[in-house]
Amino acid sequence: MSAVLQLSNVVKTYGDLRALDGIDLSLPDDSYVSLLGPSGSGKTTLLRVIAGFEPPEGGTIRFSGKDVTNTPPHERNIGFVFQNFALFPHLSVYDNIAFGLVNRAVDPVTDPKLVDRKVRDMISLVGLTGLEGRATTQISGGQKQRVALARTLVTEPQMVLLDEPLGALDANLRARMRSELRMIRERCGVTFLHVTGSETEALAMGDTVLVLDRARIAQQGDSDTIYNRPCSPAVARFLNCYNLFSGKMADGGFATAQGLLGFQGQPQRAADPAYAIRYDRVDIRPAGAAVTGDEVQIEGTFIASEYTGSAVNAFFSLDDGKVFEVEAHLSHRAPENHEPHRRYALAWKREDALVFA
Ligand SMILES: Nc1ncnc2c1ncn2[C@@H]1O[C@H](COP(=O)(O)OP(=O)(O)OP(=O)(O)O)[C@@H](O)[C@H]1O
């Protein structure tokens, strides 16, 4: 697949702060890319630099093979969808969508018939047929999201940047709009770069997931790779599905406050050593239960559990006060009741552990 966007060593500073610290990335054409990162990691800054709203202090940005580092935003042919939608409240759905087409700086469409055809095609593509005449103050959050997207897509950008596009929607609608956005993107065939602070959203939506950590790209890969093989403790922590133990490599395992924890294979290289085990790889057993040679076992005191519909998340307190989480998928096993304040054995297979050293 060819690359639509390539950044090499892009640096953006605000005073003494490096908001982007040498970003290298290459995004495939015709794909959905999620950009995930903790608050303040530089996600919005990266979008703004790609769009051309902020000039970088260093590095180059190539778009469709062309150097656009110093090209003004309206000449880049990159669309931007803002979190708050930024619709014109005094214009109808139809006129909001037509606005960008008629008023764009480069190559505005002036033939009313052509405008009408393009706007109506777009209204149908995003599923707004019937609402053309409504004011944007008289439609729902999900419909506003579609108007914002349609207004960008109608200008036929080669790529669309979306800054937390689902952030203003309630949880139910957000889940529904995930698949809608993916479908709309597939129909128009351009690359979407979607910023989110939610790991579940990033993994569910992205063909490619980029993880930004402290102004740098920490990892780029498909969802499966990011989820199952995070390349650093920081990425694993941010995915919110791994228990992490700090410690160091020792004879026969990884030494932690919980004792020596076994693992298989070679550790991954990382600046901050850690041992990671996924929440859903752990088995809860009675305290003192027997372990096999290929398992690791520690003990903890049950605190509480949380029912999420498809899974139960159980929380245990370890002897050093650390909270350890176990996720039991209800499609795999029936829900179990655990007794508060009681000790349990927490066991997992050595081969399921990830070690960074
Ligand atoms: N205009 C600005 N002037 C000064 N500092 C800024 C400016 N914009 C962003 N920053 C700083 O740059 C860093 C990255 O900010 P950015 O908004 O890109 O992060 P983010 O990952 O999008 O965060 P969030 O998820 O909270 O929106 C932060 O430390 C922020 O305070």
mmCIF file of C-alpha atoms and ligand atoms in Angstrom:
data_model
loop_
_atom_site.group_PDB
_atom_site.id
_atom_site.type_symbol
_atom_site.label_atom_id
_atom_site.label_comp_id
_atom_site.label_asym_id
_atom_site.label_seq_id
_atom_site.Cartn_x
_atom_site.Cartn_y
_atom_site.Cartn_z
ATOM 1 C CA MET A 1 0.000 0.000 0.000
ATOM 2 C CA SER A 2 1.400 3.402 -0.906
ATOM 3 C CA ALA A 3 1.927 6.124 1.712
ATOM 4 C CA VAL A 4 -0.356 9.158 1.652
ATOM 5 C CA LEU A 5 1.442 11.047 4.411
ATOM 6 C CA GLN A 6 5.064 10.936 5.530
ATOM 7 C CA LEU A 7 6.541 12.895 8.410
ATOM 8 C CA SER A 8 10.230 12.891 9.026
ATOM 9 C CA ASN A 9 11.808 14.242 12.210
ATOM 10 C CA VAL A 10 9.013 16.789 12.777
ATOM 11 C CA VAL A 11 9.604 19.049 15.781
ATOM 12 C CA LYS A 12 7.107 21.528 17.260
ATOM 13 C CA THR A 13 7.952 23.601 20.309
ATOM 14 C CA TYR A 14 5.997 26.034 22.468
ATOM 15 C CA GLY A 15 8.646 28.049 24.318
ATOM 16 C CA ASP A 16 10.742 25.473 26.185
ATOM 17 C CA LEU A 17 8.192 22.717 25.678
ATOM 18 C CA ARG A 18 8.676 20.153 22.917
ATOM 19 C CA ALA A 19 5.102 19.265 21.958
ATOM 20 C CA LEU A 20 6.400 17.066 19.079
ATOM 21 C CA ASP A 21 9.883 15.682 19.517
ATOM 22 C CA GLY A 22 11.129 14.248 16.225
ATOM 23 C CA ILE A 23 8.052 12.547 14.763
ATOM 24 C CA ASP A 24 8.680 9.986 12.017
ATOM 25 C CA LEU A 25 5.685 8.300 10.504
ATOM 26 C CA SER A 26 4.244 6.999 7.293
ATOM 27 C CA LEU A 27 0.489 6.529 6.861
ATOM 28 C CA PRO A 28 -0.990 4.166 4.268
ATOM 29 C CA ASP A 29 -3.408 5.406 1.642
ATOM 30 C CA ASP A 30 -7.088 4.388 1.888
ATOM 31 C CA SER A 31 -7.057 3.317 5.534
ATOM 32 C CA TYR A 32 -8.372 4.178 8.969
ATOM 33 C CA VAL A 33 -5.618 5.300 11.319
ATOM 34 C CA SER A 34 -6.228 5.853 15.044
ATOM 35 C CA LEU A 35 -3.928 8.169 16.959
ATOM 36 C CA LEU A 36 -3.966 7.239 20.622
ATOM 37 C CA GLY A 37 -2.132 8.938 23.461
ATOM 38 C CA PRO A 38 -2.553 10.245 26.980
ATOM 39 C CA SER A 39 -3.656 13.816 27.593
ATOM 40 C CA GLY A 40 -0.881 16.260 26.736
ATOM 41 C CA SER A 41 1.093 13.756 24.624
ATOM 42 C CA GLY A 42 0.785 15.982 21.539
ATOM 43 C CA LYS A 43 -2.120 14.490 19.561
ATOM 44 C CA THR A 44 -3.883 17.758 18.723
ATOM 45 C CA THR A 45 -0.570 19.452 17.992
ATOM 46 C CA LEU A 46 0.316 16.673 15.546
ATOM 47 C CA LEU A 47 -3.003 17.111 13.699
ATOM 48 C CA ARG A 48 -2.594 20.882 13.588
ATOM 49 C CA VAL A 49 0.912 20.576 12.175
ATOM 50 C CA ILE A 50 -0.259 18.078 9.527
ATOM 51 C CA ALA A 51 -3.174 20.382 8.593
ATOM 52 C CA GLY A 52 -0.816 23.352 8.358
ATOM 53 C CA PHE A 53 -2.382 25.423 11.167
ATOM 54 C CA GLU A 54 0.949 25.358 13.083
ATOM 55 C CA PRO A 55 4.340 25.552 11.389
ATOM 56 C CA PRO A 56 6.842 22.982 12.686
ATOM 57 C CA GLU A 57 10.295 24.186 13.788
ATOM 58 C CA GLY A 58 11.974 21.258 12.090
ATOM 59 C CA GLY A 59 11.435 18.255 9.845
ATOM 60 C CA THR A 60 9.440 17.672 6.685
ATOM 61 C CA ILE A 61 5.874 16.747 5.860
ATOM 62 C CA ARG A 62 5.181 15.031 2.556
ATOM 63 C CA PHE A 63 1.631 14.582 1.353
ATOM 64 C CA SER A 64 0.944 12.369 -1.671
ATOM 65 C CA GLY A 65 4.661 12.494 -2.420
ATOM 66 C CA LYS A 66 4.827 16.318 -2.363
ATOM 67 C CA ASP A 67 6.666 18.385 0.259
ATOM 68 C CA VAL A 68 3.914 20.479 1.938
ATOM 69 C CA THR A 69 5.917 21.607 4.984
ATOM 70 C CA ASN A 70 5.510 25.256 3.997
ATOM 71 C CA THR A 71 2.228 24.972 2.073
ATOM 72 C CA PRO A 72 -0.718 26.942 3.566
ATOM 73 C CA PRO A 73 -3.584 24.807 4.996
ATOM 74 C CA HIS A 74 -6.132 25.562 2.260
ATOM 75 C CA GLU A 75 -3.730 24.346 -0.428
ATOM 76 C CA ARG A 76 -3.003 20.986 1.229
ATOM 77 C CA ASN A 77 -6.309 19.280 0.373
ATOM 78 C CA ILE A 78 -6.545 17.875 3.882
ATOM 79 C CA GLY A 79 -9.923 18.019 5.661
ATOM 80 C CA PHE A 80 -10.328 18.682 9.385
ATOM 81 C CA VAL A 81 -13.254 17.689 11.611
ATOM 82 C CA PHE A 82 -13.277 19.383 15.014
ATOM 83 C CA GLN A 83 -14.513 17.860 18.244
ATOM 84 C CA ASN A 84 -17.173 20.560 18.752
ATOM 85 C CA PHE A 85 -18.229 20.191 15.055
ATOM 86 C CA ALA A 86 -17.951 23.997 14.471
ATOM 87 C CA LEU A 87 -21.182 24.146 12.415
ATOM 88 C CA PHE A 88 -22.835 27.400 11.363
ATOM 89 C CA PRO A 89 -25.928 27.653 13.607
ATOM 90 C CA HIS A 90 -27.789 30.052 11.298
ATOM 91 C CA LEU A 91 -27.441 27.777 8.246
ATOM 92 C CA SER A 92 -29.411 24.642 7.390
ATOM 93 C CA VAL A 93 -27.862 21.174 7.139
ATOM 94 C CA TYR A 94 -27.787 21.577 3.350
ATOM 95 C CA ASP A 95 -26.171 25.038 3.450
ATOM 96 C CA ASN A 96 -23.587 23.991 6.039
ATOM 97 C CA ILE A 97 -22.473 21.223 3.681
ATOM 98 C CA ALA A 98 -22.602 23.412 0.562
ATOM 99 C CA PHE A 99 -20.670 26.219 2.263
ATOM 100 C CA GLY A 100 -17.220 24.672 2.049
ATOM 101 C CA LEU A 101 -17.685 23.688 -1.584
ATOM 102 C CA VAL A 102 -18.854 27.106 -2.758
ATOM 103 C CA ASN A 103 -16.369 29.051 -0.644
ATOM 104 C CA ARG A 104 -13.234 26.979 -0.825
ATOM 105 C CA ALA A 105 -10.095 29.008 -1.587
ATOM 106 C CA VAL A 106 -8.832 26.695 -4.306
ATOM 107 C CA ASP A 107 -11.159 25.617 -7.091
ATOM 108 C CA PRO A 108 -14.568 26.699 -5.648
ATOM 109 C CA VAL A 109 -17.602 25.046 -7.244
ATOM 110 C CA THR A 110 -19.848 27.750 -8.690
ATOM 111 C CA ASP A 111 -22.238 25.779 -10.925
ATOM 112 C CA PRO A 112 -25.409 25.486 -8.758
ATOM 113 C CA LYS A 113 -26.388 22.183 -10.412
ATOM 114 C CA LEU A 114 -23.018 20.640 -9.618
ATOM 115 C CA VAL A 115 -23.138 21.981 -6.045
ATOM 116 C CA ASP A 116 -26.610 20.495 -5.618
ATOM 117 C CA ARG A 117 -25.554 17.088 -6.951
ATOM 118 C CA LYS A 118 -22.435 16.912 -4.792
ATOM 119 C CA VAL A 119 -24.243 18.079 -1.631
ATOM 120 C CA ARG A 120 -27.123 15.634 -2.150
ATOM 121 C CA ASP A 121 -24.710 12.745 -2.823
ATOM 122 C CA MET A 122 -22.878 13.598 0.386
ATOM 123 C CA ILE A 123 -26.102 13.894 2.404
ATOM 124 C CA SER A 124 -27.032 10.422 1.233
ATOM 125 C CA LEU A 125 -23.531 9.032 1.918
ATOM 126 C CA VAL A 126 -23.600 10.137 5.553
ATOM 127 C CA GLY A 127 -27.262 9.183 6.055
ATOM 128 C CA LEU A 128 -28.862 12.624 6.476
ATOM 129 C CA THR A 129 -31.494 12.406 3.711
ATOM 130 C CA GLY A 130 -34.708 14.146 4.843
ATOM 131 C CA LEU A 131 -32.930 16.572 7.162
ATOM 132 C CA GLU A 132 -31.556 18.926 4.481
ATOM 133 C CA GLY A 133 -33.705 21.908 5.521
ATOM 134 C CA ARG A 134 -33.254 21.589 9.292
ATOM 135 C CA ALA A 135 -31.245 24.170 11.198
ATOM 136 C CA THR A 136 -28.175 22.606 12.800
ATOM 137 C CA THR A 137 -29.577 23.696 16.171
ATOM 138 C CA GLN A 138 -32.490 21.301 15.571
ATOM 139 C CA ILE A 139 -30.613 18.033 15.048
ATOM 140 C CA SER A 140 -29.065 15.492 17.412
ATOM 141 C CA GLY A 141 -25.406 15.159 18.387
ATOM 142 C CA GLY A 142 -24.863 12.210 16.039
ATOM 143 C CA GLN A 143 -26.510 14.120 13.168
ATOM 144 C CA LYS A 144 -24.289 17.151 13.863
ATOM 145 C CA GLN A 145 -21.294 14.839 13.687
ATOM 146 C CA ARG A 146 -22.453 13.659 10.260
ATOM 147 C CA VAL A 147 -22.981 17.229 9.026
ATOM 148 C CA ALA A 148 -19.444 18.131 10.171
ATOM 149 C CA LEU A 149 -18.064 15.106 8.358
ATOM 150 C CA ALA A 150 -20.131 15.735 5.211
ATOM 151 C CA ARG A 151 -19.037 19.370 5.119
ATOM 152 C CA THR A 152 -15.422 18.212 5.060
ATOM 153 C CA LEU A 153 -15.875 15.250 2.709
ATOM 154 C CA VAL A 154 -17.819 17.247 0.089
ATOM 155 C CA THR A 155 -14.639 19.199 -0.691
ATOM 156 C CA GLU A 156 -13.042 15.864 -1.712
ATOM 157 C CA PRO A 157 -9.977 16.012 0.518
ATOM 158 C CA GLN A 158 -7.255 13.400 0.043
ATOM 159 C CA MET A 159 -7.150 12.829 3.766
ATOM 160 C CA VAL A 160 -9.342 13.727 6.752
ATOM 161 C CA LEU A 161 -8.067 14.600 10.226
ATOM 162 C CA LEU A 162 -10.584 14.056 13.029
ATOM 163 C CA ASP A 163 -9.839 15.457 16.493
ATOM 164 C CA GLU A 164 -11.746 13.398 19.095
ATOM 165 C CA PRO A 165 -14.730 13.268 16.700
ATOM 166 C CA LEU A 166 -16.843 11.182 19.062
ATOM 167 C CA GLY A 167 -15.863 13.009 22.254
ATOM 168 C CA ALA A 168 -18.995 15.167 22.410
ATOM 169 C CA LEU A 169 -21.395 12.216 21.991
ATOM 170 C CA ASP A 170 -22.899 10.072 24.742
ATOM 171 C CA ALA A 171 -21.593 6.534 25.243
ATOM 172 C CA ASN A 172 -24.303 4.716 23.248
ATOM 173 C CA LEU A 173 -24.084 6.975 20.257
ATOM 174 C CA ARG A 174 -20.292 6.937 20.376
ATOM 175 C CA ALA A 175 -20.296 3.151 20.012
ATOM 176 C CA ARG A 176 -22.741 3.342 17.074
ATOM 177 C CA MET A 177 -20.831 6.125 15.330
ATOM 178 C CA ARG A 178 -17.624 4.026 15.389
ATOM 179 C CA SER A 179 -18.933 1.624 12.785
ATOM 180 C CA GLU A 180 -20.666 4.455 10.873
ATOM 181 C CA LEU A 181 -17.415 6.385 10.573
ATOM 182 C CA ARG A 182 -15.603 3.295 9.378
ATOM 183 C CA MET A 183 -18.295 2.624 6.766
ATOM 184 C CA ILE A 184 -18.328 6.213 5.520
ATOM 185 C CA ARG A 185 -14.548 6.121 5.202
ATOM 186 C CA GLU A 186 -14.654 2.893 3.226
ATOM 187 C CA ARG A 187 -17.203 4.379 0.831
ATOM 188 C CA CYS A 188 -15.096 7.453 0.091
ATOM 189 C CA GLY A 189 -11.722 5.675 0.104
ATOM 190 C CA VAL A 190 -9.577 8.389 1.721
ATOM 191 C CA THR A 191 -7.353 7.997 4.784
ATOM 192 C CA PHE A 192 -8.872 9.091 8.106
ATOM 193 C CA LEU A 193 -6.511 10.044 10.937
ATOM 194 C CA HIS A 194 -8.657 9.917 14.057
ATOM 195 C CA VAL A 195 -7.398 11.253 17.394
ATOM 196 C CA THR A 196 -8.738 9.610 20.500
ATOM 197 C CA GLY A 197 -7.806 9.264 24.150
ATOM 198 C CA SER A 198 -9.776 5.992 24.372
ATOM 199 C CA GLU A 199 -7.837 2.779 23.863
ATOM 200 C CA THR A 200 -10.979 0.788 23.083
ATOM 201 C CA GLU A 201 -11.991 3.294 20.403
ATOM 202 C CA ALA A 202 -8.505 3.330 18.880
ATOM 203 C CA LEU A 203 -8.243 -0.468 18.775
ATOM 204 C CA ALA A 204 -11.801 -0.940 17.494
ATOM 205 C CA MET A 205 -11.529 1.590 14.689
ATOM 206 C CA GLY A 206 -7.980 1.705 13.395
ATOM 207 C CA ASP A 207 -6.593 -0.479 10.612
ATOM 208 C CA THR A 208 -3.403 1.087 11.925
ATOM 209 C CA VAL A 209 -2.957 2.426 15.450
ATOM 210 C CA LEU A 210 -0.353 5.051 16.318
ATOM 211 C CA VAL A 211 0.523 5.484 19.980
ATOM 212 C CA LEU A 212 1.917 8.863 20.949
ATOM 213 C CA ASP A 213 3.730 9.149 24.281
ATOM 214 C CA ARG A 214 5.424 12.310 25.545
ATOM 215 C CA ALA A 215 5.700 13.972 22.137
ATOM 216 C CA ARG A 216 7.048 10.855 20.380
ATOM 217 C CA ILE A 217 5.555 7.954 18.444
ATOM 218 C CA ALA A 218 5.911 5.075 20.891
ATOM 219 C CA GLN A 219 4.465 2.405 18.561
ATOM 220 C CA GLN A 220 2.719 1.998 15.215
ATOM 221 C CA GLY A 221 0.986 -1.237 14.227
ATOM 222 C CA ASP A 222 -2.306 -3.019 13.666
ATOM 223 C CA SER A 223 -4.674 -3.310 16.649
ATOM 224 C CA ASP A 224 -3.762 -6.926 17.290
ATOM 225 C CA THR A 225 -0.033 -6.174 17.503
ATOM 226 C CA ILE A 226 -0.520 -3.128 19.729
ATOM 227 C CA TYR A 227 -2.850 -5.029 22.051
ATOM 228 C CA ASN A 228 -0.881 -8.261 22.269
ATOM 229 C CA ARG A 229 2.647 -6.973 21.852
ATOM 230 C CA PRO A 230 2.949 -3.435 23.236
ATOM 231 C CA CYS A 231 6.554 -2.396 22.693
ATOM 232 C CA SER A 232 7.113 -0.680 26.049
ATOM 233 C CA PRO A 233 5.690 -0.569 29.574
ATOM 234 C CA ALA A 234 4.308 2.910 28.771
ATOM 235 C CA VAL A 235 2.240 1.568 25.856
ATOM 236 C CA ALA A 236 1.113 -1.447 27.933
ATOM 237 C CA ARG A 237 0.076 0.874 30.797
ATOM 238 C CA PHE A 238 -1.816 3.122 28.466
ATOM 239 C CA LEU A 239 -3.784 0.216 26.948
ATOM 240 C CA ASN A 240 -5.366 -0.247 30.362
ATOM 241 C CA CYS A 241 -5.497 -4.039 30.132
ATOM 242 C CA TYR A 242 -2.155 -5.092 31.666
ATOM 243 C CA ASN A 243 -1.029 -5.490 35.278
ATOM 244 C CA LEU A 244 2.516 -4.143 35.416
ATOM 245 C CA PHE A 245 5.227 -4.914 37.957
ATOM 246 C CA SER A 246 8.465 -2.983 38.147
ATOM 247 C CA GLY A 247 11.636 -4.869 39.029
ATOM 248 C CA LYS A 248 14.677 -6.295 37.313
ATOM 249 C CA MET A 249 15.929 -9.356 35.520
ATOM 250 C CA ALA A 250 17.244 -12.070 37.881
ATOM 251 C CA ASP A 251 18.283 -15.707 37.696
ATOM 252 C CA GLY A 252 15.246 -17.738 36.638
ATOM 253 C CA GLY A 253 12.826 -14.854 36.204
ATOM 254 C CA PHE A 254 12.004 -11.233 36.861
ATOM 255 C CA ALA A 255 12.456 -10.030 40.453
ATOM 256 C CA THR A 256 9.551 -7.900 41.775
ATOM 257 C CA ALA A 257 7.998 -6.943 45.116
ATOM 258 C CA GLN A 258 5.839 -10.068 44.616
ATOM 259 C CA GLY A 259 8.896 -12.324 44.370
ATOM 260 C CA LEU A 260 10.462 -13.918 41.321
ATOM 261 C CA LEU A 261 7.986 -14.061 38.404
ATOM 262 C CA GLY A 262 8.678 -16.565 35.645
ATOM 263 C CA PHE A 263 8.277 -15.982 31.921
ATOM 264 C CA GLN A 264 9.209 -17.607 28.608
ATOM 265 C CA GLY A 265 11.315 -16.357 25.737
ATOM 266 C CA GLN A 266 13.398 -13.215 25.498
ATOM 267 C CA PRO A 267 12.512 -9.916 27.182
ATOM 268 C CA GLN A 268 11.838 -6.922 24.938
ATOM 269 C CA ARG A 269 14.333 -4.108 25.210
ATOM 270 C CA ALA A 270 13.028 -1.110 27.146
ATOM 271 C CA ALA A 271 14.475 1.748 29.192
ATOM 272 C CA ASP A 272 12.244 1.012 32.203
ATOM 273 C CA PRO A 273 12.175 -2.714 33.098
ATOM 274 C CA ALA A 274 8.749 -4.202 33.821
ATOM 275 C CA TYR A 275 6.783 -7.446 33.856
ATOM 276 C CA ALA A 276 3.291 -7.346 32.345
ATOM 277 C CA ILE A 277 0.375 -9.752 32.449
ATOM 278 C CA ARG A 278 -2.937 -9.059 30.742
ATOM 279 C CA TYR A 279 -6.062 -8.790 32.928
ATOM 280 C CA ASP A 280 -7.832 -11.529 30.954
ATOM 281 C CA ARG A 281 -4.962 -14.040 31.170
ATOM 282 C CA VAL A 282 -5.258 -14.523 34.923
ATOM 283 C CA ASP A 283 -7.102 -17.320 36.685
ATOM 284 C CA ILE A 284 -8.551 -16.828 40.182
ATOM 285 C CA ARG A 285 -8.190 -19.887 42.454
ATOM 286 C CA PRO A 286 -8.514 -20.682 46.151
ATOM 287 C CA ALA A 287 -5.466 -19.523 48.141
ATOM 288 C CA GLY A 288 -2.772 -22.189 48.291
ATOM 289 C CA ALA A 289 -3.963 -23.950 45.089
ATOM 290 C CA ALA A 290 -1.399 -26.127 43.344
ATOM 291 C CA VAL A 291 0.502 -24.633 40.387
ATOM 292 C CA THR A 292 2.021 -26.434 37.429
ATOM 293 C CA GLY A 293 5.584 -25.874 36.210
ATOM 294 C CA ASP A 294 4.470 -23.652 33.358
ATOM 295 C CA GLU A 295 2.460 -21.311 35.608
ATOM 296 C CA VAL A 296 3.196 -18.308 37.803
ATOM 297 C CA GLN A 297 1.163 -17.692 40.942
ATOM 298 C CA ILE A 298 0.858 -14.862 43.442
ATOM 299 C CA GLU A 299 -1.708 -14.146 46.138
ATOM 300 C CA GLY A 300 -3.989 -11.202 46.742
ATOM 301 C CA THR A 301 -6.983 -10.112 48.809
ATOM 302 C CA PHE A 302 -10.256 -9.657 46.956
ATOM 303 C CA ILE A 303 -11.529 -6.053 47.109
ATOM 304 C CA ALA A 304 -14.470 -5.762 44.728
ATOM 305 C CA SER A 305 -15.704 -6.613 41.257
ATOM 306 C CA GLU A 306 -17.369 -4.700 38.457
ATOM 307 C CA TYR A 307 -19.858 -6.190 36.006
ATOM 308 C CA THR A 308 -19.557 -4.751 32.491
ATOM 309 C CA GLY A 309 -22.108 -6.929 30.679
ATOM 310 C CA SER A 310 -19.726 -9.081 28.697
ATOM 311 C CA ALA A 311 -17.118 -9.440 31.440
ATOM 312 C CA VAL A 312 -16.513 -9.157 35.164
ATOM 313 C CA ASN A 313 -13.474 -7.221 36.353
ATOM 314 C CA ALA A 314 -12.232 -8.290 39.781
ATOM 315 C CA PHE A 315 -9.800 -6.207 41.842
ATOM 316 C CA PHE A 316 -7.314 -7.635 44.334
ATOM 317 C CA SER A 317 -4.942 -5.946 46.743
ATOM 318 C CA LEU A 318 -1.427 -7.416 46.731
ATOM 319 C CA ASP A 319 0.798 -7.490 49.821
ATOM 320 C CA ASP A 320 2.558 -4.252 48.870
ATOM 321 C CA GLY A 321 -0.779 -2.463 48.427
ATOM 322 C CA LYS A 322 -0.722 -2.628 44.611
ATOM 323 C CA VAL A 323 -4.101 -3.235 42.963
ATOM 324 C CA PHE A 324 -4.194 -6.210 40.590
ATOM 325 C CA GLU A 325 -7.019 -6.596 38.067
ATOM 326 C CA VAL A 326 -8.501 -9.759 36.552
ATOM 327 C CA GLU A 327 -10.990 -9.747 33.691
ATOM 328 C CA ALA A 328 -13.217 -12.785 33.226
ATOM 329 C CA HIS A 329 -15.086 -12.827 29.912
ATOM 330 C CA LEU A 330 -18.542 -14.230 30.505
ATOM 331 C CA SER A 331 -18.555 -16.022 27.162
ATOM 332 C CA HIS A 332 -15.683 -18.160 28.538
ATOM 333 C CA ARG A 333 -16.889 -18.819 32.078
ATOM 334 C CA ALA A 334 -19.894 -18.225 34.343
ATOM 335 C CA PRO A 335 -19.541 -15.297 36.766
ATOM 336 C CA GLU A 336 -17.960 -16.327 40.071
ATOM 337 C CA ASN A 337 -18.638 -14.764 43.433
ATOM 338 C CA HIS A 338 -15.589 -13.881 45.483
ATOM 339 C CA GLU A 339 -15.610 -13.053 49.147
ATOM 340 C CA PRO A 340 -14.405 -9.584 50.113
ATOM 341 C CA HIS A 341 -11.247 -9.546 52.314
ATOM 342 C CA ARG A 342 -10.507 -13.177 51.472
ATOM 343 C CA ARG A 343 -7.183 -14.236 49.960
ATOM 344 C CA TYR A 344 -7.074 -15.884 46.551
ATOM 345 C CA ALA A 345 -4.374 -17.316 44.340
ATOM 346 C CA LEU A 346 -3.881 -15.447 41.040
ATOM 347 C CA ALA A 347 -2.276 -17.636 38.392
ATOM 348 C CA TRP A 348 -1.213 -17.276 34.776
ATOM 349 C CA LYS A 349 0.888 -19.103 32.210
ATOM 350 C CA ARG A 350 4.538 -18.093 31.961
ATOM 351 C CA GLU A 351 4.137 -17.852 28.205
ATOM 352 C CA ASP A 352 1.462 -15.149 28.599
ATOM 353 C CA ALA A 353 3.755 -12.747 30.453
ATOM 354 C CA LEU A 354 5.540 -9.916 28.634
ATOM 355 C CA VAL A 355 8.862 -8.797 30.007
ATOM 356 C CA PHE A 356 10.615 -5.507 29.238
ATOM 357 C CA ALA A 357 14.235 -5.251 30.321
HETATM 358 N N1 LIG B 1 -0.755 26.934 21.867
HETATM 359 C C1 LIG B 1 -0.007 26.354 22.815
HETATM 360 N N2 LIG B 1 0.859 27.060 23.552
HETATM 361 C C2 LIG B 1 1.619 26.475 24.506
HETATM 362 N N3 LIG B 1 1.602 25.157 24.784
HETATM 363 C C3 LIG B 1 0.750 24.392 24.093
HETATM 364 C C4 LIG B 1 -0.096 24.942 23.063
HETATM 365 N N4 LIG B 1 -0.832 23.938 22.538
HETATM 366 C C5 LIG B 1 -0.456 22.799 23.191
HETATM 367 N N5 LIG B 1 0.485 23.078 24.123
HETATM 368 C C6 LIG B 1 1.155 22.080 25.002
HETATM 369 O O1 LIG B 1 1.690 21.067 24.165
HETATM 370 C C7 LIG B 1 1.521 19.771 24.755
HETATM 371 C C8 LIG B 1 0.728 18.882 23.800
HETATM 372 O O2 LIG B 1 -0.601 19.395 23.721
HETATM 373 P P1 LIG B 1 -1.736 18.724 22.833
HETATM 374 O O3 LIG B 1 -2.956 19.574 22.927
HETATM 375 O O4 LIG B 1 -1.186 18.450 21.491
HETATM 376 O O5 LIG B 1 -1.950 17.344 23.598
HETATM 377 P P2 LIG B 1 -3.099 16.248 23.401
HETATM 378 O O6 LIG B 1 -2.417 14.932 23.365
HETATM 379 O O7 LIG B 1 -3.966 16.615 22.246
HETATM 380 O O8 LIG B 1 -3.910 16.416 24.764
HETATM 381 P P3 LIG B 1 -5.477 16.217 25.075
HETATM 382 O O9 LIG B 1 -5.782 14.746 24.890
HETATM 383 O O10 LIG B 1 -5.564 16.615 26.527
HETATM 384 O O11 LIG B 1 -6.249 17.119 24.169
HETATM 385 C C9 LIG B 1 0.829 20.007 26.096
HETATM 386 O O12 LIG B 1 1.832 20.033 27.097
HETATM 387 C C10 LIG B 1 0.185 21.365 25.923
HETATM 388 O O13 LIG B 1 0.073 22.024 27.171
#
